[in-house]
Short mmCIF file of N, CA and C in Angstrom, two decimals:
data_model
loop_
_atom_site.label_atom_id
_atom_site.label_comp_id
_atom_site.label_asym_id
_atom_site.label_seq_id
_atom_site.Cartn_x
_atom_site.Cartn_y
_atom_site.Cartn_z
N MET A 1 -118.54 19.23 -73.80
CA MET A 1 -119.26 18.27 -72.97
C MET A 1 -118.29 17.15 -72.57
N LYS A 2 -118.43 16.73 -71.35
CA LYS A 2 -117.60 15.68 -70.79
C LYS A 2 -117.83 14.35 -71.51
N GLU A 3 -116.77 13.55 -71.58
CA GLU A 3 -116.82 12.30 -72.31
C GLU A 3 -117.75 11.26 -71.70
N ASN A 4 -118.11 11.41 -70.43
CA ASN A 4 -118.95 10.38 -69.81
C ASN A 4 -120.43 10.76 -69.72
N TYR A 5 -120.83 11.86 -70.34
CA TYR A 5 -122.24 12.27 -70.27
C TYR A 5 -123.18 11.20 -70.81
N ASP A 6 -122.89 10.69 -72.01
CA ASP A 6 -123.79 9.69 -72.60
C ASP A 6 -123.91 8.44 -71.73
N HIS A 7 -122.79 8.03 -71.16
CA HIS A 7 -122.80 6.87 -70.26
C HIS A 7 -123.67 7.16 -69.03
N CYS A 8 -123.48 8.33 -68.45
CA CYS A 8 -124.28 8.72 -67.27
C CYS A 8 -125.76 8.80 -67.62
N LEU A 9 -126.08 9.37 -68.77
CA LEU A 9 -127.47 9.45 -69.19
C LEU A 9 -128.07 8.06 -69.34
N GLY A 10 -127.32 7.14 -69.91
CA GLY A 10 -127.81 5.77 -70.04
C GLY A 10 -128.14 5.14 -68.70
N LEU A 11 -127.31 5.41 -67.69
CA LEU A 11 -127.56 4.89 -66.35
C LEU A 11 -128.82 5.52 -65.75
N ILE A 12 -128.98 6.81 -65.95
CA ILE A 12 -130.17 7.51 -65.46
C ILE A 12 -131.42 6.90 -66.11
N LEU A 13 -131.38 6.74 -67.42
CA LEU A 13 -132.55 6.23 -68.13
C LEU A 13 -132.88 4.80 -67.73
N HIS A 14 -131.86 4.01 -67.40
CA HIS A 14 -132.09 2.66 -66.89
C HIS A 14 -132.94 2.71 -65.62
N HIS A 15 -132.62 3.63 -64.74
CA HIS A 15 -133.37 3.75 -63.49
C HIS A 15 -134.74 4.39 -63.69
N GLU A 16 -134.82 5.30 -64.61
CA GLU A 16 -136.09 6.01 -64.81
C GLU A 16 -137.14 5.15 -65.49
N GLY A 17 -136.70 4.24 -66.36
CA GLY A 17 -137.64 3.33 -66.99
C GLY A 17 -138.50 4.00 -68.05
N GLY A 18 -139.60 3.36 -68.35
CA GLY A 18 -140.49 3.83 -69.40
C GLY A 18 -141.68 4.60 -68.85
N TYR A 19 -142.78 4.43 -69.51
CA TYR A 19 -144.00 5.17 -69.16
C TYR A 19 -144.60 4.66 -67.85
N VAL A 20 -144.91 5.58 -66.95
CA VAL A 20 -145.61 5.26 -65.71
C VAL A 20 -146.57 6.39 -65.37
N ASN A 21 -147.61 6.02 -64.67
CA ASN A 21 -148.56 7.00 -64.14
C ASN A 21 -149.07 6.44 -62.82
N HIS A 22 -148.15 6.32 -61.85
CA HIS A 22 -148.47 5.71 -60.55
C HIS A 22 -149.25 6.71 -59.70
N PRO A 23 -150.37 6.27 -59.12
CA PRO A 23 -151.20 7.19 -58.34
C PRO A 23 -150.50 7.77 -57.11
N LYS A 24 -149.49 7.10 -56.57
CA LYS A 24 -148.80 7.61 -55.39
C LYS A 24 -147.56 8.43 -55.74
N ASP A 25 -147.24 8.53 -57.03
CA ASP A 25 -146.08 9.32 -57.45
C ASP A 25 -146.51 10.76 -57.63
N PRO A 26 -145.94 11.67 -56.82
CA PRO A 26 -146.33 13.08 -56.94
C PRO A 26 -145.95 13.70 -58.28
N GLY A 27 -145.05 13.05 -59.03
CA GLY A 27 -144.66 13.56 -60.35
C GLY A 27 -145.71 13.34 -61.42
N GLY A 28 -146.64 12.43 -61.15
CA GLY A 28 -147.71 12.16 -62.10
C GLY A 28 -147.21 11.40 -63.32
N GLU A 29 -147.86 11.64 -64.44
CA GLU A 29 -147.54 10.94 -65.69
C GLU A 29 -146.10 11.24 -66.09
N THR A 30 -145.35 10.17 -66.35
CA THR A 30 -143.91 10.28 -66.60
C THR A 30 -143.50 9.26 -67.65
N ASN A 31 -142.54 9.63 -68.49
CA ASN A 31 -141.93 8.67 -69.41
C ASN A 31 -140.44 8.96 -69.49
N LYS A 32 -139.65 7.92 -69.34
CA LYS A 32 -138.19 8.03 -69.34
C LYS A 32 -137.71 9.05 -68.31
N GLY A 33 -138.47 9.13 -67.22
CA GLY A 33 -138.11 10.01 -66.12
C GLY A 33 -138.53 11.45 -66.27
N VAL A 34 -139.13 11.80 -67.37
CA VAL A 34 -139.55 13.18 -67.62
C VAL A 34 -141.05 13.29 -67.36
N THR A 35 -141.41 14.20 -66.46
CA THR A 35 -142.83 14.38 -66.15
C THR A 35 -143.53 15.11 -67.28
N LYS A 36 -144.82 14.92 -67.32
CA LYS A 36 -145.63 15.58 -68.35
C LYS A 36 -145.46 17.10 -68.29
N ARG A 37 -145.44 17.65 -67.09
CA ARG A 37 -145.29 19.11 -66.93
C ARG A 37 -143.96 19.59 -67.50
N VAL A 38 -142.87 18.87 -67.17
CA VAL A 38 -141.55 19.26 -67.67
C VAL A 38 -141.52 19.14 -69.20
N TYR A 39 -142.06 18.06 -69.73
CA TYR A 39 -142.06 17.87 -71.18
C TYR A 39 -142.88 18.95 -71.89
N GLU A 40 -144.06 19.25 -71.35
CA GLU A 40 -144.89 20.29 -71.96
C GLU A 40 -144.18 21.63 -71.97
N ASN A 41 -143.56 22.00 -70.85
CA ASN A 41 -142.82 23.27 -70.78
C ASN A 41 -141.66 23.28 -71.77
N TRP A 42 -140.94 22.15 -71.90
CA TRP A 42 -139.83 22.05 -72.84
C TRP A 42 -140.31 22.30 -74.27
N CYS A 43 -141.43 21.67 -74.63
CA CYS A 43 -141.96 21.83 -75.99
C CYS A 43 -142.35 23.28 -76.27
N ILE A 44 -142.93 23.93 -75.28
CA ILE A 44 -143.31 25.34 -75.45
C ILE A 44 -142.05 26.19 -75.61
N GLU A 45 -141.06 26.00 -74.73
CA GLU A 45 -139.82 26.79 -74.78
C GLU A 45 -139.06 26.58 -76.08
N GLN A 46 -139.04 25.36 -76.58
CA GLN A 46 -138.26 25.01 -77.78
C GLN A 46 -139.09 25.08 -79.06
N ASP A 47 -140.36 25.43 -78.93
CA ASP A 47 -141.28 25.49 -80.07
C ASP A 47 -141.30 24.16 -80.83
N LEU A 48 -141.53 23.09 -80.06
CA LEU A 48 -141.56 21.74 -80.62
C LEU A 48 -142.98 21.18 -80.62
N PHE A 49 -143.24 20.30 -81.57
CA PHE A 49 -144.50 19.57 -81.57
C PHE A 49 -144.52 18.65 -80.35
N GLN A 50 -145.59 18.65 -79.63
CA GLN A 50 -145.70 17.85 -78.42
C GLN A 50 -146.31 16.49 -78.72
N LYS A 51 -145.57 15.43 -78.37
CA LYS A 51 -146.06 14.06 -78.55
C LYS A 51 -146.87 13.64 -77.34
N ASP A 52 -147.60 12.56 -77.50
CA ASP A 52 -148.23 11.91 -76.36
C ASP A 52 -147.12 11.36 -75.46
N MET A 53 -147.29 11.44 -74.17
CA MET A 53 -146.26 11.00 -73.22
C MET A 53 -145.83 9.55 -73.47
N LYS A 54 -146.75 8.71 -73.87
CA LYS A 54 -146.43 7.30 -74.10
C LYS A 54 -145.52 7.09 -75.31
N ASP A 55 -145.40 8.09 -76.17
CA ASP A 55 -144.64 7.96 -77.41
C ASP A 55 -143.23 8.55 -77.34
N LEU A 56 -142.81 9.05 -76.17
CA LEU A 56 -141.50 9.69 -76.08
C LEU A 56 -140.36 8.69 -76.32
N ARG A 57 -139.34 9.17 -76.99
CA ARG A 57 -138.13 8.39 -77.25
C ARG A 57 -136.96 9.05 -76.53
N ILE A 58 -135.85 8.33 -76.47
CA ILE A 58 -134.66 8.88 -75.82
C ILE A 58 -134.26 10.20 -76.47
N SER A 59 -134.34 10.27 -77.78
CA SER A 59 -133.96 11.50 -78.48
C SER A 59 -134.86 12.68 -78.10
N ASP A 60 -136.07 12.42 -77.62
CA ASP A 60 -136.96 13.49 -77.17
C ASP A 60 -136.57 14.02 -75.79
N VAL A 61 -136.06 13.12 -74.95
CA VAL A 61 -135.78 13.53 -73.56
C VAL A 61 -134.31 13.87 -73.31
N ALA A 62 -133.40 13.38 -74.14
CA ALA A 62 -131.96 13.62 -73.91
C ALA A 62 -131.63 15.11 -73.80
N PRO A 63 -132.16 15.98 -74.67
CA PRO A 63 -131.82 17.40 -74.52
C PRO A 63 -132.37 18.02 -73.23
N ILE A 64 -133.48 17.48 -72.74
CA ILE A 64 -134.05 17.97 -71.48
C ILE A 64 -133.10 17.62 -70.34
N TYR A 65 -132.62 16.38 -70.33
CA TYR A 65 -131.67 15.97 -69.28
C TYR A 65 -130.40 16.79 -69.34
N LYS A 66 -129.91 17.05 -70.54
CA LYS A 66 -128.65 17.80 -70.68
C LYS A 66 -128.80 19.22 -70.12
N GLN A 67 -129.80 19.91 -70.58
CA GLN A 67 -129.95 21.32 -70.17
C GLN A 67 -130.48 21.46 -68.75
N ASN A 68 -131.51 20.73 -68.39
CA ASN A 68 -132.21 20.96 -67.12
C ASN A 68 -131.56 20.28 -65.93
N TYR A 69 -130.69 19.31 -66.17
CA TYR A 69 -130.10 18.56 -65.06
C TYR A 69 -128.57 18.57 -65.11
N TRP A 70 -127.99 17.99 -66.15
CA TRP A 70 -126.52 17.90 -66.26
C TRP A 70 -125.89 19.29 -66.22
N ASP A 71 -126.35 20.19 -67.09
CA ASP A 71 -125.77 21.53 -67.15
C ASP A 71 -126.08 22.34 -65.89
N ARG A 72 -127.30 22.26 -65.41
CA ARG A 72 -127.68 23.02 -64.23
C ARG A 72 -126.86 22.60 -63.01
N CYS A 73 -126.49 21.33 -62.94
CA CYS A 73 -125.69 20.83 -61.82
C CYS A 73 -124.19 20.98 -62.07
N LYS A 74 -123.81 21.60 -63.18
CA LYS A 74 -122.39 21.83 -63.53
C LYS A 74 -121.59 20.53 -63.57
N CYS A 75 -122.22 19.48 -64.08
CA CYS A 75 -121.58 18.16 -64.08
C CYS A 75 -120.32 18.11 -64.94
N ASP A 76 -120.23 18.94 -65.98
CA ASP A 76 -119.00 18.98 -66.77
C ASP A 76 -117.80 19.42 -65.93
N SER A 77 -118.05 20.14 -64.84
CA SER A 77 -116.98 20.65 -63.98
C SER A 77 -116.73 19.81 -62.74
N LEU A 78 -117.51 18.76 -62.55
CA LEU A 78 -117.35 17.90 -61.38
C LEU A 78 -116.46 16.71 -61.72
N PRO A 79 -115.79 16.14 -60.72
CA PRO A 79 -114.97 14.95 -60.97
C PRO A 79 -115.82 13.79 -61.46
N ASN A 80 -115.21 12.93 -62.28
CA ASN A 80 -115.91 11.72 -62.73
C ASN A 80 -116.39 10.93 -61.53
N GLY A 81 -117.60 10.46 -61.62
CA GLY A 81 -118.23 9.73 -60.53
C GLY A 81 -119.08 10.65 -59.68
N VAL A 82 -118.50 11.74 -59.22
CA VAL A 82 -119.27 12.74 -58.47
C VAL A 82 -120.34 13.32 -59.39
N ASP A 83 -119.98 13.54 -60.67
CA ASP A 83 -120.94 14.06 -61.63
C ASP A 83 -122.16 13.16 -61.74
N LEU A 84 -121.95 11.85 -61.78
CA LEU A 84 -123.08 10.92 -61.87
C LEU A 84 -123.97 11.01 -60.64
N CYS A 85 -123.38 11.04 -59.46
CA CYS A 85 -124.18 11.11 -58.23
C CYS A 85 -125.06 12.36 -58.20
N VAL A 86 -124.47 13.50 -58.52
CA VAL A 86 -125.21 14.77 -58.47
C VAL A 86 -126.26 14.80 -59.58
N PHE A 87 -125.91 14.33 -60.76
CA PHE A 87 -126.85 14.26 -61.88
C PHE A 87 -128.04 13.39 -61.51
N ASP A 88 -127.79 12.21 -60.96
CA ASP A 88 -128.85 11.29 -60.61
C ASP A 88 -129.76 11.87 -59.53
N MET A 89 -129.18 12.48 -58.52
CA MET A 89 -129.99 13.09 -57.47
C MET A 89 -130.80 14.25 -58.03
N GLY A 90 -130.18 15.03 -58.90
CA GLY A 90 -130.89 16.15 -59.52
C GLY A 90 -132.11 15.68 -60.29
N VAL A 91 -131.94 14.60 -61.02
CA VAL A 91 -133.06 14.04 -61.79
C VAL A 91 -134.13 13.49 -60.85
N ASN A 92 -133.71 12.77 -59.83
CA ASN A 92 -134.66 12.07 -58.97
C ASN A 92 -135.33 12.95 -57.93
N ALA A 93 -134.64 13.99 -57.46
CA ALA A 93 -135.20 14.78 -56.36
C ALA A 93 -135.03 16.29 -56.55
N GLY A 94 -134.62 16.72 -57.71
CA GLY A 94 -134.48 18.14 -57.99
C GLY A 94 -133.03 18.60 -57.96
N THR A 95 -132.69 19.48 -58.89
CA THR A 95 -131.30 19.94 -59.00
C THR A 95 -130.88 20.76 -57.79
N GLY A 96 -131.78 21.52 -57.22
CA GLY A 96 -131.44 22.29 -56.02
C GLY A 96 -131.06 21.37 -54.86
N ARG A 97 -131.81 20.31 -54.69
CA ARG A 97 -131.52 19.36 -53.62
C ARG A 97 -130.20 18.64 -53.91
N GLY A 98 -130.00 18.24 -55.16
CA GLY A 98 -128.75 17.59 -55.54
C GLY A 98 -127.56 18.48 -55.26
N ALA A 99 -127.69 19.77 -55.57
CA ALA A 99 -126.62 20.73 -55.31
C ALA A 99 -126.40 20.91 -53.81
N ARG A 100 -127.47 21.03 -53.05
CA ARG A 100 -127.34 21.22 -51.60
C ARG A 100 -126.64 20.03 -50.93
N PHE A 101 -126.96 18.82 -51.38
CA PHE A 101 -126.29 17.65 -50.82
C PHE A 101 -124.79 17.75 -51.06
N LEU A 102 -124.40 18.12 -52.27
CA LEU A 102 -122.98 18.26 -52.59
C LEU A 102 -122.35 19.37 -51.74
N GLN A 103 -123.04 20.48 -51.63
CA GLN A 103 -122.52 21.60 -50.86
C GLN A 103 -122.33 21.23 -49.39
N LYS A 104 -123.27 20.48 -48.84
CA LYS A 104 -123.13 20.05 -47.44
C LYS A 104 -121.96 19.09 -47.28
N CYS A 105 -121.75 18.22 -48.26
CA CYS A 105 -120.63 17.27 -48.20
C CYS A 105 -119.30 18.01 -48.11
N VAL A 106 -119.13 19.05 -48.91
CA VAL A 106 -117.83 19.71 -49.02
C VAL A 106 -117.71 20.97 -48.17
N GLY A 107 -118.76 21.31 -47.41
CA GLY A 107 -118.70 22.48 -46.53
C GLY A 107 -118.92 23.80 -47.23
N ALA A 108 -119.56 23.78 -48.39
CA ALA A 108 -119.88 25.02 -49.11
C ALA A 108 -121.20 25.59 -48.59
N VAL A 109 -121.46 26.84 -48.91
CA VAL A 109 -122.74 27.45 -48.57
C VAL A 109 -123.83 26.66 -49.30
N SER A 110 -124.82 26.22 -48.56
CA SER A 110 -125.86 25.35 -49.10
C SER A 110 -127.00 26.18 -49.66
N ASP A 111 -126.79 26.70 -50.88
CA ASP A 111 -127.80 27.55 -51.51
C ASP A 111 -128.53 26.89 -52.66
N GLY A 112 -128.14 25.65 -53.00
CA GLY A 112 -128.84 24.92 -54.04
C GLY A 112 -128.42 25.25 -55.46
N ALA A 113 -127.37 26.04 -55.61
CA ALA A 113 -126.86 26.38 -56.94
C ALA A 113 -125.35 26.18 -56.95
N ILE A 114 -124.88 25.31 -57.81
CA ILE A 114 -123.44 25.03 -57.89
C ILE A 114 -122.79 26.13 -58.71
N GLY A 115 -121.89 26.84 -58.05
CA GLY A 115 -121.16 27.91 -58.71
C GLY A 115 -119.68 27.78 -58.45
N PRO A 116 -118.91 28.84 -58.72
CA PRO A 116 -117.46 28.77 -58.58
C PRO A 116 -116.99 28.40 -57.17
N ASN A 117 -117.65 28.90 -56.15
CA ASN A 117 -117.23 28.58 -54.78
C ASN A 117 -117.45 27.11 -54.45
N THR A 118 -118.59 26.58 -54.85
CA THR A 118 -118.84 25.15 -54.61
C THR A 118 -117.83 24.31 -55.38
N LEU A 119 -117.58 24.65 -56.63
CA LEU A 119 -116.64 23.88 -57.43
C LEU A 119 -115.23 23.93 -56.83
N ARG A 120 -114.85 25.09 -56.31
CA ARG A 120 -113.54 25.21 -55.66
C ARG A 120 -113.48 24.31 -54.43
N GLN A 121 -114.55 24.30 -53.65
CA GLN A 121 -114.57 23.47 -52.45
C GLN A 121 -114.61 21.98 -52.79
N VAL A 122 -115.26 21.63 -53.88
CA VAL A 122 -115.23 20.23 -54.34
C VAL A 122 -113.80 19.85 -54.68
N ASP A 123 -113.12 20.72 -55.43
CA ASP A 123 -111.73 20.43 -55.81
C ASP A 123 -110.84 20.29 -54.58
N GLU A 124 -111.04 21.15 -53.58
CA GLU A 124 -110.24 21.07 -52.35
C GLU A 124 -110.53 19.77 -51.60
N TRP A 125 -111.80 19.41 -51.51
CA TRP A 125 -112.20 18.17 -50.83
C TRP A 125 -111.54 16.97 -51.51
N VAL A 126 -111.66 16.92 -52.83
CA VAL A 126 -111.11 15.79 -53.59
C VAL A 126 -109.59 15.74 -53.44
N ALA A 127 -108.94 16.88 -53.44
CA ALA A 127 -107.48 16.91 -53.27
C ALA A 127 -107.07 16.35 -51.91
N MET A 128 -107.88 16.60 -50.89
CA MET A 128 -107.55 16.14 -49.54
C MET A 128 -108.01 14.71 -49.28
N ARG A 129 -109.21 14.36 -49.75
CA ARG A 129 -109.81 13.09 -49.35
C ARG A 129 -110.13 12.13 -50.49
N GLY A 130 -110.19 12.65 -51.70
CA GLY A 130 -110.44 11.81 -52.86
C GLY A 130 -111.90 11.70 -53.26
N GLU A 131 -112.11 11.33 -54.51
CA GLU A 131 -113.46 11.17 -55.04
C GLU A 131 -114.23 10.10 -54.30
N GLU A 132 -113.54 9.03 -53.92
CA GLU A 132 -114.23 7.91 -53.27
C GLU A 132 -114.98 8.36 -52.02
N ASP A 133 -114.32 9.10 -51.14
CA ASP A 133 -114.99 9.55 -49.92
C ASP A 133 -116.17 10.46 -50.22
N LEU A 134 -116.02 11.32 -51.23
CA LEU A 134 -117.11 12.22 -51.58
C LEU A 134 -118.30 11.44 -52.13
N ILE A 135 -118.05 10.47 -52.98
CA ILE A 135 -119.12 9.64 -53.54
C ILE A 135 -119.84 8.86 -52.43
N VAL A 136 -119.08 8.28 -51.52
CA VAL A 136 -119.67 7.49 -50.43
C VAL A 136 -120.50 8.40 -49.50
N ASP A 137 -119.95 9.57 -49.14
CA ASP A 137 -120.66 10.50 -48.27
C ASP A 137 -121.95 10.98 -48.94
N TYR A 138 -121.85 11.36 -50.20
CA TYR A 138 -123.01 11.84 -50.95
C TYR A 138 -124.10 10.76 -51.00
N SER A 139 -123.69 9.54 -51.28
CA SER A 139 -124.65 8.44 -51.38
C SER A 139 -125.33 8.16 -50.05
N GLU A 140 -124.59 8.26 -48.97
CA GLU A 140 -125.18 8.04 -47.65
C GLU A 140 -126.21 9.13 -47.32
N ARG A 141 -125.92 10.35 -47.69
CA ARG A 141 -126.89 11.43 -47.50
C ARG A 141 -128.17 11.16 -48.29
N ARG A 142 -128.01 10.63 -49.49
CA ARG A 142 -129.18 10.28 -50.30
C ARG A 142 -130.01 9.21 -49.61
N ARG A 143 -129.38 8.17 -49.13
CA ARG A 143 -130.12 7.10 -48.44
C ARG A 143 -130.92 7.66 -47.27
N ASN A 144 -130.28 8.47 -46.46
CA ASN A 144 -130.95 9.06 -45.29
C ASN A 144 -132.12 9.94 -45.71
N TYR A 145 -131.97 10.67 -46.78
CA TYR A 145 -133.04 11.53 -47.30
C TYR A 145 -134.25 10.68 -47.69
N TYR A 146 -134.03 9.65 -48.48
CA TYR A 146 -135.14 8.82 -48.95
C TYR A 146 -135.86 8.13 -47.79
N LYS A 147 -135.11 7.69 -46.80
CA LYS A 147 -135.71 6.99 -45.66
C LYS A 147 -136.67 7.88 -44.89
N ARG A 148 -136.52 9.18 -44.99
CA ARG A 148 -137.39 10.11 -44.26
C ARG A 148 -138.65 10.50 -45.04
N LEU A 149 -138.74 10.12 -46.29
CA LEU A 149 -139.88 10.52 -47.10
C LEU A 149 -141.13 9.71 -46.76
N LYS A 150 -142.29 10.33 -46.83
CA LYS A 150 -143.54 9.65 -46.49
C LYS A 150 -143.90 8.56 -47.50
N THR A 151 -143.34 8.62 -48.70
CA THR A 151 -143.61 7.60 -49.71
C THR A 151 -142.54 6.50 -49.71
N PHE A 152 -141.69 6.46 -48.68
CA PHE A 152 -140.63 5.46 -48.63
C PHE A 152 -141.20 4.04 -48.63
N SER A 153 -142.32 3.83 -47.95
CA SER A 153 -142.88 2.47 -47.90
C SER A 153 -143.29 1.98 -49.29
N THR A 154 -143.63 2.89 -50.17
CA THR A 154 -144.03 2.52 -51.53
C THR A 154 -142.83 2.41 -52.47
N PHE A 155 -141.94 3.40 -52.41
CA PHE A 155 -140.86 3.51 -53.39
C PHE A 155 -139.46 3.27 -52.82
N GLY A 156 -139.36 3.08 -51.52
CA GLY A 156 -138.07 3.04 -50.84
C GLY A 156 -137.09 1.99 -51.34
N ARG A 157 -137.56 0.77 -51.54
CA ARG A 157 -136.64 -0.27 -52.01
C ARG A 157 -136.01 0.11 -53.34
N GLY A 158 -136.81 0.65 -54.23
CA GLY A 158 -136.30 1.08 -55.53
C GLY A 158 -135.31 2.23 -55.41
N TRP A 159 -135.63 3.19 -54.54
CA TRP A 159 -134.71 4.33 -54.34
C TRP A 159 -133.37 3.86 -53.79
N LEU A 160 -133.41 2.98 -52.80
CA LEU A 160 -132.16 2.51 -52.20
C LEU A 160 -131.35 1.66 -53.19
N ARG A 161 -132.03 0.88 -54.00
CA ARG A 161 -131.33 0.12 -55.04
C ARG A 161 -130.69 1.08 -56.05
N ARG A 162 -131.41 2.13 -56.39
CA ARG A 162 -130.89 3.13 -57.33
C ARG A 162 -129.64 3.79 -56.77
N VAL A 163 -129.68 4.17 -55.49
CA VAL A 163 -128.51 4.80 -54.87
C VAL A 163 -127.34 3.83 -54.88
N GLU A 164 -127.59 2.58 -54.52
CA GLU A 164 -126.53 1.58 -54.48
C GLU A 164 -125.89 1.39 -55.86
N GLU A 165 -126.72 1.23 -56.88
CA GLU A 165 -126.20 1.03 -58.23
C GLU A 165 -125.47 2.26 -58.73
N THR A 166 -126.01 3.44 -58.42
CA THR A 166 -125.35 4.69 -58.83
C THR A 166 -124.02 4.85 -58.13
N GLU A 167 -123.99 4.56 -56.84
CA GLU A 167 -122.75 4.68 -56.07
C GLU A 167 -121.67 3.75 -56.65
N LEU A 168 -122.02 2.52 -56.92
CA LEU A 168 -121.05 1.57 -57.47
C LEU A 168 -120.52 2.02 -58.83
N GLU A 169 -121.42 2.49 -59.68
CA GLU A 169 -120.99 2.95 -61.00
C GLU A 169 -120.17 4.24 -60.88
N ALA A 170 -120.54 5.11 -59.94
CA ALA A 170 -119.78 6.35 -59.73
C ALA A 170 -118.36 6.04 -59.27
N LEU A 171 -118.23 5.06 -58.40
CA LEU A 171 -116.88 4.67 -57.94
C LEU A 171 -116.05 4.13 -59.10
N LYS A 172 -116.67 3.37 -59.99
CA LYS A 172 -115.96 2.90 -61.19
C LYS A 172 -115.53 4.07 -62.06
N LEU A 173 -116.42 5.03 -62.26
CA LEU A 173 -116.09 6.21 -63.08
C LEU A 173 -114.94 7.00 -62.46
N ALA A 174 -114.86 6.97 -61.15
CA ALA A 174 -113.79 7.69 -60.43
C ALA A 174 -112.49 6.89 -60.41
N GLY A 175 -112.54 5.69 -60.95
CA GLY A 175 -111.33 4.87 -60.98
C GLY A 175 -111.12 4.03 -59.74
N VAL A 176 -112.15 3.90 -58.92
CA VAL A 176 -112.07 3.08 -57.72
C VAL A 176 -112.63 1.70 -58.06
N TYR A 177 -111.86 0.69 -57.86
CA TYR A 177 -112.30 -0.66 -58.18
C TYR A 177 -112.47 -1.44 -56.89
N LEU A 178 -113.68 -1.91 -56.69
CA LEU A 178 -114.03 -2.59 -55.44
C LEU A 178 -113.83 -4.09 -55.57
N GLN A 179 -113.44 -4.68 -54.48
CA GLN A 179 -113.31 -6.14 -54.43
C GLN A 179 -114.67 -6.74 -54.18
N ASN A 180 -114.97 -7.83 -54.85
CA ASN A 180 -116.27 -8.50 -54.62
C ASN A 180 -116.21 -9.37 -53.41
#
């Protein structure tokens, strides 16, 4: 596992927050960013005792994030900073969408699954243009995506703040230091 996974998870959990059950959120009942449906399925698959959603702790959700998001998005194989962007998008809007955004950025086949060809094209992109350009391009695609959603008027400010904070932290992880 990559050395920055725990740091990235902490950033994700900061954005995901605690228990919510917002009537306009299509995800429904959620705690620490994990929906009730995802948590219930995880407990069944892992043969775990299921807690009330309000009682979830980081230790309950961390393995879900690792397997269902970080690993599925091949974040261990992505450059530092890019991994955070793809991980965050995967958590917030689905791993397939997170993968497709990356694939579109680097000119890979946009099939929603990061595999050897996508990783090769990421490496080629970074060699030619650098992590910074990829992080900025990816983040801009995220902003445009959120602005088109019908729930943007309710959640848009938070989504855009999340993208901004993720982009800045991703640039730091990539070794890019911005002037204030």
